[in-house]
mmCIF file of C-alpha atoms in Angstrom:
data_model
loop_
_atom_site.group_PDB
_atom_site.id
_atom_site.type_symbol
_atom_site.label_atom_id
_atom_site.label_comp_id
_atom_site.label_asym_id
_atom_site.label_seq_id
_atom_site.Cartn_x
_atom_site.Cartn_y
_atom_site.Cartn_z
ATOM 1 C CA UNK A 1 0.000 0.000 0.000
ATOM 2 C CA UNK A 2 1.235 3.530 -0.905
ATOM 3 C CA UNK A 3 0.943 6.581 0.197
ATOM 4 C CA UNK A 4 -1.778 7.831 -2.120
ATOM 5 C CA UNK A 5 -3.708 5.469 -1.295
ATOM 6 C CA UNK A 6 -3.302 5.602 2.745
ATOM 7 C CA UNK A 7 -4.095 9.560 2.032
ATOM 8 C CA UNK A 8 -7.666 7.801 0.062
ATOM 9 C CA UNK A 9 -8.383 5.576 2.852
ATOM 10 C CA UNK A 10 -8.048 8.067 5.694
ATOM 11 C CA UNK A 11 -9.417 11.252 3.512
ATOM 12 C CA UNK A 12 -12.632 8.803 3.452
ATOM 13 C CA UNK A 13 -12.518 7.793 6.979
ATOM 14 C CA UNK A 14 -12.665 11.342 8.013
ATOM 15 C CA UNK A 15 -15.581 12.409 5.590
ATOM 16 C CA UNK A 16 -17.577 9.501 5.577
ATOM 17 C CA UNK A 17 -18.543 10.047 1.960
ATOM 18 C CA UNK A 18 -17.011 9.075 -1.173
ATOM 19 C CA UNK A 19 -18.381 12.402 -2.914
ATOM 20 C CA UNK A 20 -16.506 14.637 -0.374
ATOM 21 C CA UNK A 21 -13.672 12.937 0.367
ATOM 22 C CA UNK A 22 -13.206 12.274 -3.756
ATOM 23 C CA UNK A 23 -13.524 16.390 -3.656
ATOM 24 C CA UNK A 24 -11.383 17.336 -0.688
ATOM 25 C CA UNK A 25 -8.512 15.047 -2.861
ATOM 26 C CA UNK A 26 -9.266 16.095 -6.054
ATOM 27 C CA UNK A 27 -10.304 12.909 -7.670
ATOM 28 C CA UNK A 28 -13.661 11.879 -9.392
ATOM 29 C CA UNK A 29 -16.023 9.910 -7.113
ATOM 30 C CA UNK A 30 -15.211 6.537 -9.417
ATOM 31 C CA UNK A 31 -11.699 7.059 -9.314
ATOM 32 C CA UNK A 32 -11.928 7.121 -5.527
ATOM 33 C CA UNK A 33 -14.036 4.598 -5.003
ATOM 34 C CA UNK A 34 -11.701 2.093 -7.214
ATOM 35 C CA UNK A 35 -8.749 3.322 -5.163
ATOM 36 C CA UNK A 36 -10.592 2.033 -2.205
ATOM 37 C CA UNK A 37 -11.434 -1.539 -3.708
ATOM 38 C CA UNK A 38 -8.097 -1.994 -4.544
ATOM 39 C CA UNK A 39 -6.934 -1.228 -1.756
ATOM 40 C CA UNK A 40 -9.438 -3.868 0.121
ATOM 41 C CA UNK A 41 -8.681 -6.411 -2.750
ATOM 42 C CA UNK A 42 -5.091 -6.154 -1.960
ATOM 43 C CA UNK A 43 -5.059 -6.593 1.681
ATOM 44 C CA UNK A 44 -8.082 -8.800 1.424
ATOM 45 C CA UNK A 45 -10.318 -7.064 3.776
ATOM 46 C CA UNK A 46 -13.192 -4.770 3.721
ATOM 47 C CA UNK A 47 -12.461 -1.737 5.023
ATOM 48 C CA UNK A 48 -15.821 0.416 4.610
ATOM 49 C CA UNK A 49 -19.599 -0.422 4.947
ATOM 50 C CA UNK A 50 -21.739 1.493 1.962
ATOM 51 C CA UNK A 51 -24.923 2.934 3.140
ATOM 52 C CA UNK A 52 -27.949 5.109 1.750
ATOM 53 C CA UNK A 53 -26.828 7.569 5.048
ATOM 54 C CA UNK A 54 -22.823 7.207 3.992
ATOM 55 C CA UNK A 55 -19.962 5.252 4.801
ATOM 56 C CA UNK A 56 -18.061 3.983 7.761
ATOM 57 C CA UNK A 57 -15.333 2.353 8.733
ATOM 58 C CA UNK A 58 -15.521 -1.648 9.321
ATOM 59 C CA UNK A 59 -13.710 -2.840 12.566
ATOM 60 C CA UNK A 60 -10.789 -3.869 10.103
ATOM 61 C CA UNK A 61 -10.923 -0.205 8.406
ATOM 62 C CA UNK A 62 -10.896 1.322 12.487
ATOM 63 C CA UNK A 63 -8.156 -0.655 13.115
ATOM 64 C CA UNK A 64 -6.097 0.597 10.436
ATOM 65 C CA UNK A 65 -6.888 4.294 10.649
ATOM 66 C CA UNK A 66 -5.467 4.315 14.060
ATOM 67 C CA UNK A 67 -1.980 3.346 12.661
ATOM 68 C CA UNK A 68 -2.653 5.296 9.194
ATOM 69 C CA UNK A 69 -3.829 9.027 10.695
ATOM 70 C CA UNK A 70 -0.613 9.706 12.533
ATOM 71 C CA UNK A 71 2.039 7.859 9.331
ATOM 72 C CA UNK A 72 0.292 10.095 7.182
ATOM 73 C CA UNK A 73 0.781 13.025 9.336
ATOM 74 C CA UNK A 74 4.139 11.880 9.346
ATOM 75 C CA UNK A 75 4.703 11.522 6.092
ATOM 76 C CA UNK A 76 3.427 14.821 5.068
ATOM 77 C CA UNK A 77 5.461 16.563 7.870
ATOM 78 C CA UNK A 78 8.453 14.794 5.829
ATOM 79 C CA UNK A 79 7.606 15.740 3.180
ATOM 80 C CA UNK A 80 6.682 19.535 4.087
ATOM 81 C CA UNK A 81 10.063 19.539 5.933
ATOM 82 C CA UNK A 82 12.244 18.686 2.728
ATOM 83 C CA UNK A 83 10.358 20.903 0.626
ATOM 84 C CA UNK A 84 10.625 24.011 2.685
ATOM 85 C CA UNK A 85 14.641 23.669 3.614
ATOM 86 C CA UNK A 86 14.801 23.175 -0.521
ATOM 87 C CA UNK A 87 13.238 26.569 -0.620
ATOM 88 C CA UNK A 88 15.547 29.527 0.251
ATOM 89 C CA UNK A 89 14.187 32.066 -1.542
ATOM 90 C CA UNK A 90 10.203 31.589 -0.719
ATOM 91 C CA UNK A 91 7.934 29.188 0.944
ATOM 92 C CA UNK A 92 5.815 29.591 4.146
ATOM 93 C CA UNK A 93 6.271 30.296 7.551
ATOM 94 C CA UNK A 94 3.237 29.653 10.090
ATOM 95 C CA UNK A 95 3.942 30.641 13.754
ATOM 96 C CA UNK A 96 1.660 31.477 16.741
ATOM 97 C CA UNK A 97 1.936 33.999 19.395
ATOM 98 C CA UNK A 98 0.584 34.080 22.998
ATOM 99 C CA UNK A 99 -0.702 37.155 23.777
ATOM 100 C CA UNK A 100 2.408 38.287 25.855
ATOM 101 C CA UNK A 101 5.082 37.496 22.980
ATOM 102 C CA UNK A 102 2.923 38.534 20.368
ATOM 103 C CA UNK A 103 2.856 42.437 22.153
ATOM 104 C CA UNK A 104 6.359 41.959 22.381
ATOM 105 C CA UNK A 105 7.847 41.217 19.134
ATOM 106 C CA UNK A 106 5.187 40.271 16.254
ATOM 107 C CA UNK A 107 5.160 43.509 14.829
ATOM 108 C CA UNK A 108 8.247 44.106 14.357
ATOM 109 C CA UNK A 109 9.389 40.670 13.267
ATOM 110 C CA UNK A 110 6.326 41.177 10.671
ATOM 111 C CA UNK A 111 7.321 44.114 9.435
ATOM 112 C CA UNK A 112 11.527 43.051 8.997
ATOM 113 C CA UNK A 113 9.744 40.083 7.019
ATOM 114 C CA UNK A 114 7.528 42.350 4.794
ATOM 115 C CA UNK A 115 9.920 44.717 3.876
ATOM 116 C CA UNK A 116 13.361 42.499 3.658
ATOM 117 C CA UNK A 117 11.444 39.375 2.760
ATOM 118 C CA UNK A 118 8.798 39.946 0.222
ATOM 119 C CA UNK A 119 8.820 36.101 -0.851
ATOM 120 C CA UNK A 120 8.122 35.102 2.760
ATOM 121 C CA UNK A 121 4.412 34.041 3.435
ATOM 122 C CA UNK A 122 4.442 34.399 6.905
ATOM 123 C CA UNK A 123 1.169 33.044 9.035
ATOM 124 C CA UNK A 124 0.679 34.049 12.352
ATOM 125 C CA UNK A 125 -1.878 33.091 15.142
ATOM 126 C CA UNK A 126 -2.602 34.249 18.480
ATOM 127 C CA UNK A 127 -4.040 32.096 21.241
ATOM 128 C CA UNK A 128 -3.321 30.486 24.558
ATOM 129 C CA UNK A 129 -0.202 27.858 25.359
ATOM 130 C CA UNK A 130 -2.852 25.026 25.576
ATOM 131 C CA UNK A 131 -4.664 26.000 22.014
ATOM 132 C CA UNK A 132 -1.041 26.467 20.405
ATOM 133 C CA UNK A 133 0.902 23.528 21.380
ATOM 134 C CA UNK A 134 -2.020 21.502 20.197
ATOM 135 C CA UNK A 135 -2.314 22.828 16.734
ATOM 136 C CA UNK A 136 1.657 22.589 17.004
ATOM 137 C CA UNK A 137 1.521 18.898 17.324
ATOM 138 C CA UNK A 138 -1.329 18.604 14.941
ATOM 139 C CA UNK A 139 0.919 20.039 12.475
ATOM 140 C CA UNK A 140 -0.648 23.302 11.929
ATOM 141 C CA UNK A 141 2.333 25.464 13.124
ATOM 142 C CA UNK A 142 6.121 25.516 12.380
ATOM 143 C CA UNK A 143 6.739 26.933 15.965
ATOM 144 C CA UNK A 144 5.012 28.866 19.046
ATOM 145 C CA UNK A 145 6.361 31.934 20.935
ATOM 146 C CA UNK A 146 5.367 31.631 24.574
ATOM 147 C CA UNK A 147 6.031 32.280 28.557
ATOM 148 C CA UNK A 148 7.709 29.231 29.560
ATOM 149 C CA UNK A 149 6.258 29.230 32.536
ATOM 150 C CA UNK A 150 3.111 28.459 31.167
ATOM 151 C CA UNK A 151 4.390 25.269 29.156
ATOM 152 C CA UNK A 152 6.004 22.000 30.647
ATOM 153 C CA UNK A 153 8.785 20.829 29.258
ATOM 154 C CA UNK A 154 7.375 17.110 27.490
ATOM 155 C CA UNK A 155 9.830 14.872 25.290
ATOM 156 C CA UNK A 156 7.858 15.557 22.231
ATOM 157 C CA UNK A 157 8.682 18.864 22.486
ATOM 158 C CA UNK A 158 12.069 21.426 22.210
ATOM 159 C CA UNK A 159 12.220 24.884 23.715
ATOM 160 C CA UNK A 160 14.875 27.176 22.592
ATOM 161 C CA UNK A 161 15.353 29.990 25.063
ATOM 162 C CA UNK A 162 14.942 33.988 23.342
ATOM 163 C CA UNK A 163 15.220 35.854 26.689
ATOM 164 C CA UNK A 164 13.832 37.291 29.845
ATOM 165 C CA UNK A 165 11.098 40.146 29.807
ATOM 166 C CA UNK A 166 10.681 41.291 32.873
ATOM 167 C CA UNK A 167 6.708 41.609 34.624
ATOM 168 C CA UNK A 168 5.464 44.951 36.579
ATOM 169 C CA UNK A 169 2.913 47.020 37.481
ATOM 170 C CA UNK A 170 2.200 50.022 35.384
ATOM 171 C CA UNK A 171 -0.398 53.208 35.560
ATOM 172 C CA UNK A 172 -0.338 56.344 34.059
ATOM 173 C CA UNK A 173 1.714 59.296 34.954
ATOM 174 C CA UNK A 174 -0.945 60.980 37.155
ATOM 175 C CA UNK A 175 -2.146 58.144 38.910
ATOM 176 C CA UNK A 176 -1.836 58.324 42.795
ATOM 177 C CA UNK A 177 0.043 55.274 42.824
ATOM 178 C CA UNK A 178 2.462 56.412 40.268
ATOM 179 C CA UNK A 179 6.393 55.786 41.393
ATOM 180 C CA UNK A 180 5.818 54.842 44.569
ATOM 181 C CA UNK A 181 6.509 51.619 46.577
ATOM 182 C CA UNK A 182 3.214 49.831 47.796
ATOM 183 C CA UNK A 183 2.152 47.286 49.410
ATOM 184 C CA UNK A 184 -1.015 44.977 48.699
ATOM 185 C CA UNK A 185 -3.417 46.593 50.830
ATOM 186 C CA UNK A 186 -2.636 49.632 49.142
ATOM 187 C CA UNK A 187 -3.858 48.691 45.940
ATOM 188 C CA UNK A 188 -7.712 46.933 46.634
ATOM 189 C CA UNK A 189 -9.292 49.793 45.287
ATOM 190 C CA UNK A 190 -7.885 49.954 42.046
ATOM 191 C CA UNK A 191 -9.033 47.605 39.147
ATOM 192 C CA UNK A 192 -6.211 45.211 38.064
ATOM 193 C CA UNK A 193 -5.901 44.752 34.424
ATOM 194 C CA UNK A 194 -4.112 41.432 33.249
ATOM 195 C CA UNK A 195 -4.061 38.617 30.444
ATOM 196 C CA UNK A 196 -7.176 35.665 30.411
ATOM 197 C CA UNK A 197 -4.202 33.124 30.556
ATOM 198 C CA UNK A 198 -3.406 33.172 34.178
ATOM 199 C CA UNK A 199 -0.337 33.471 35.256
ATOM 200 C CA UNK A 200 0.154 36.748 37.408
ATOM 201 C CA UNK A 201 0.289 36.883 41.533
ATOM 202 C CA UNK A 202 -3.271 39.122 41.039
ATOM 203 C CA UNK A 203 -6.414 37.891 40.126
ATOM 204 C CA UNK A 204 -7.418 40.324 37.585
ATOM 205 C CA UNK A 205 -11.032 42.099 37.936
ATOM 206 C CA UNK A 206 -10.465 42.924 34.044
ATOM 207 C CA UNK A 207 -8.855 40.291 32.070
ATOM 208 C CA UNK A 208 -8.038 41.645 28.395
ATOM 209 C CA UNK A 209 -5.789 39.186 25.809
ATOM 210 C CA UNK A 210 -6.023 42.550 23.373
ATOM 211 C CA UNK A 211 -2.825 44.953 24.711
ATOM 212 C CA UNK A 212 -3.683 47.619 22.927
ATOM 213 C CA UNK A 213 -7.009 48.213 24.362
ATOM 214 C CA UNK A 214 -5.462 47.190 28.047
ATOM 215 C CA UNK A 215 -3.117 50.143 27.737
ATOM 216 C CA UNK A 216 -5.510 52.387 26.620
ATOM 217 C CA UNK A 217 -8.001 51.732 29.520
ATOM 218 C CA UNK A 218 -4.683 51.712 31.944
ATOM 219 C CA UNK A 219 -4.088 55.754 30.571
ATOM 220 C CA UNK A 220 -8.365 56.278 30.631
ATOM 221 C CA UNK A 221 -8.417 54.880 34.360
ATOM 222 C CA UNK A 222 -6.866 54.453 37.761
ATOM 223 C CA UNK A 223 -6.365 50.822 36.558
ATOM 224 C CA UNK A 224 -3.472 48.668 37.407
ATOM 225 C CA UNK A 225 -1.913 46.653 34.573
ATOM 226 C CA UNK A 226 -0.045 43.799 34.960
ATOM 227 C CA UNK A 227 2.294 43.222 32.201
ATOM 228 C CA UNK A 228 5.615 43.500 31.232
ATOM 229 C CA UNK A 229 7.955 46.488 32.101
ATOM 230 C CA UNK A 230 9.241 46.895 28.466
ATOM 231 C CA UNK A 231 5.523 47.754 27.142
ATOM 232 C CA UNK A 232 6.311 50.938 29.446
ATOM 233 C CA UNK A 233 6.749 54.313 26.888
ATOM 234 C CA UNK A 234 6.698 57.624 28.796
ATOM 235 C CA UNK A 235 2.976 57.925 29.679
ATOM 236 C CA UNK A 236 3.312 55.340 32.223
ATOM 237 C CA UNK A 237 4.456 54.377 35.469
ATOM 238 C CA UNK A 238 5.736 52.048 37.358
ATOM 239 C CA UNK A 239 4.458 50.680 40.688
ATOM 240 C CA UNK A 240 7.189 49.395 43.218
ATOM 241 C CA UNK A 241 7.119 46.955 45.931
ATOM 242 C CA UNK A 242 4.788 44.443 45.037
ATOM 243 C CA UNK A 243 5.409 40.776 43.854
ATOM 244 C CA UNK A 244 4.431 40.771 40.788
ATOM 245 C CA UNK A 245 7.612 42.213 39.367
ATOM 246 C CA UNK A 246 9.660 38.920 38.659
ATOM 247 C CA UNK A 247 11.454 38.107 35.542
ATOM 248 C CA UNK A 248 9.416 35.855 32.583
ATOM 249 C CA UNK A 249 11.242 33.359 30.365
ATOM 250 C CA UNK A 250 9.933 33.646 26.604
ATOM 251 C CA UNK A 251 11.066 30.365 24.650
ATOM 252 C CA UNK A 252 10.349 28.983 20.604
ATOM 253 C CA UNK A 253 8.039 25.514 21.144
ATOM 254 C CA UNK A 254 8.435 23.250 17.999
ATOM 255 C CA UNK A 255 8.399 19.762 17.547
ATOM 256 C CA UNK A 256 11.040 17.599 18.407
ATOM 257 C CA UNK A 257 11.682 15.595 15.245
ATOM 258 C CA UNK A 258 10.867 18.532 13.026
ATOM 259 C CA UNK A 259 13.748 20.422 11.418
ATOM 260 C CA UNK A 260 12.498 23.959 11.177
ATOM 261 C CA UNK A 261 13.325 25.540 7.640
ATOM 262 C CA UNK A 262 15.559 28.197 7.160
ATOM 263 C CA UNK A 263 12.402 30.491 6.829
ATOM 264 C CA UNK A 264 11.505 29.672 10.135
ATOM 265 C CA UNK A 265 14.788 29.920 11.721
ATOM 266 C CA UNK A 266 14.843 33.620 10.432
ATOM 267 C CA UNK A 267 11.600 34.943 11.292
ATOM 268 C CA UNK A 268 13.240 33.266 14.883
ATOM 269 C CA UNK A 269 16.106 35.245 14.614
ATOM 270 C CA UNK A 270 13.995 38.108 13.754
ATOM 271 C CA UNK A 271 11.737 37.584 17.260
ATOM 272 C CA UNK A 272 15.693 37.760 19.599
ATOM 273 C CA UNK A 273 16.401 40.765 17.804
ATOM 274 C CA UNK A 274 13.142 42.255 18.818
ATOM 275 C CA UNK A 275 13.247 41.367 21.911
ATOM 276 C CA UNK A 276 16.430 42.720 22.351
ATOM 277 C CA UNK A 277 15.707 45.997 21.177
ATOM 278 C CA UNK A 278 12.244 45.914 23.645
ATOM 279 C CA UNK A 279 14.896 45.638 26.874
ATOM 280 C CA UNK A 280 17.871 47.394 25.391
#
């Protein structure tokens, strides 16, 4: 059995019709269906039941999609692999960024990449550690930019370090807190702004992924947000003294038996440099 036909027998297996798995692959219904009796003939099994409501897997078919799903995902990870370290000049990059990293660095690793690297298609996603190491493993990303300290360390995994960013407590300029050194009773009557991921010492009573519109209700409000120092231009503050200030490590998650293309590696590159300049 080849791999054109594996990609048949699980393409049908997932649909559970031979009209839209024949047009997810590009084939004609007939030519998909005599793929599939082939297949049977060959191994001398029946693999699918035909019914007026569709078609489904015998026991012998369930059996083998439980080996076939992950060698095909394999196989096209091979083969997706290959073809993007034979492409220097092109090809496609597709990274995600929790919300954190993504304030940090995406811009301006986006915009080095659109104006140094027109070639580059460059695919970017923002989410949660838990929602980007899955579609990680599942293939859909080349790598994810994220607090380590939301991620354990697993052997399927490999986490190159990019640096420290360091967390605080910011307000504006005017705010009665502003530059001074506090202590936790002092702040219960302001709001405290921070991320939906978890993470900080505070339970936020606002939780905003969006950092844009956290900074702007920061400078609208007597807010405190909880974020890191290097976000910090000269219409905020910083609030001393309580524990939230502690360094964060920001690491690249990719698989451990994929070899990340030279695209990848760049836009990589491109995210230290950033980072750099944030706590320069």
């Amino acid at each position: 059995m080849d791999i054109r036909k594996l990609r048949h027998i699980v393409t049908l297996g997932q649909e559970r019709h031979f009209g839209l798995a024949a047009d997810r692959l590009g084939l004609t219904q007939s030519a998909l269906t005599r793929s599939i009796q082939a297949t049977e003939a060959e191994l001398g099994l029946r693999l699918f039941d035909r019914g007026r409501d569709g078609v489904y897997p015998t026991r012998a078919g369930e059996a083998l999609l439980v080996d076939a799903v992950p060698l095909l995902r394999q196989m096209e990870m091979l083969e997706r692999n290959m073809a993007l370290l034979s492409d220097r000049g092109a090809g496609e990059v597709r990274c995600g960024f929790g919300p954190l990293a993504a304030a940090l660095a995406l811009e301006v690793m986006l915009s080095h990449a659109a104006r140094d690297h027109a070639a580059l298609r460059v695919r970017t996603t923002l989410g949660h550690a838990g929602e980007l190491l899955t579609r990680l493993r599942e293939g859909e990303l080349d790598f994810a930019v994220l607090a380590h300290v939301l991620v354990e360390d697993q052997p399927d995994l490999s986490f190159r370090r990019l640096g420290q960013t360091r967390l605080g407590a910011l307000v504006r300029r005017d705010h009665p807190l502003a530059g001074r050194t506090v202590s936790e009773e002092d702040i219960t009557a302001f709001p405290i702004i921070g991320g939906t991921g978890g993470g900080p010492v505070y339970q936020p009573t606002i939780s905003c992924d969006n950092f844009e519109i956290a900074g702007s209700v920061t400078l609208a409000s007597d807010a405190i947000w909880i974020t890191a120092e290097a976000l910090a231009d000269d219409r905020y503050a910083l609030v001393h003294g309580l524990p939230v200030a502690q360094p964060l490590e920001l690491v690249v998650a990719s698989l451990a038996r994929r070899t990340l293309s030279i695209q990848a590696l760049l836009l990589i590159d491109l995210i230290v440099a950033a980072l750099r300049r944030r706590h320069a």
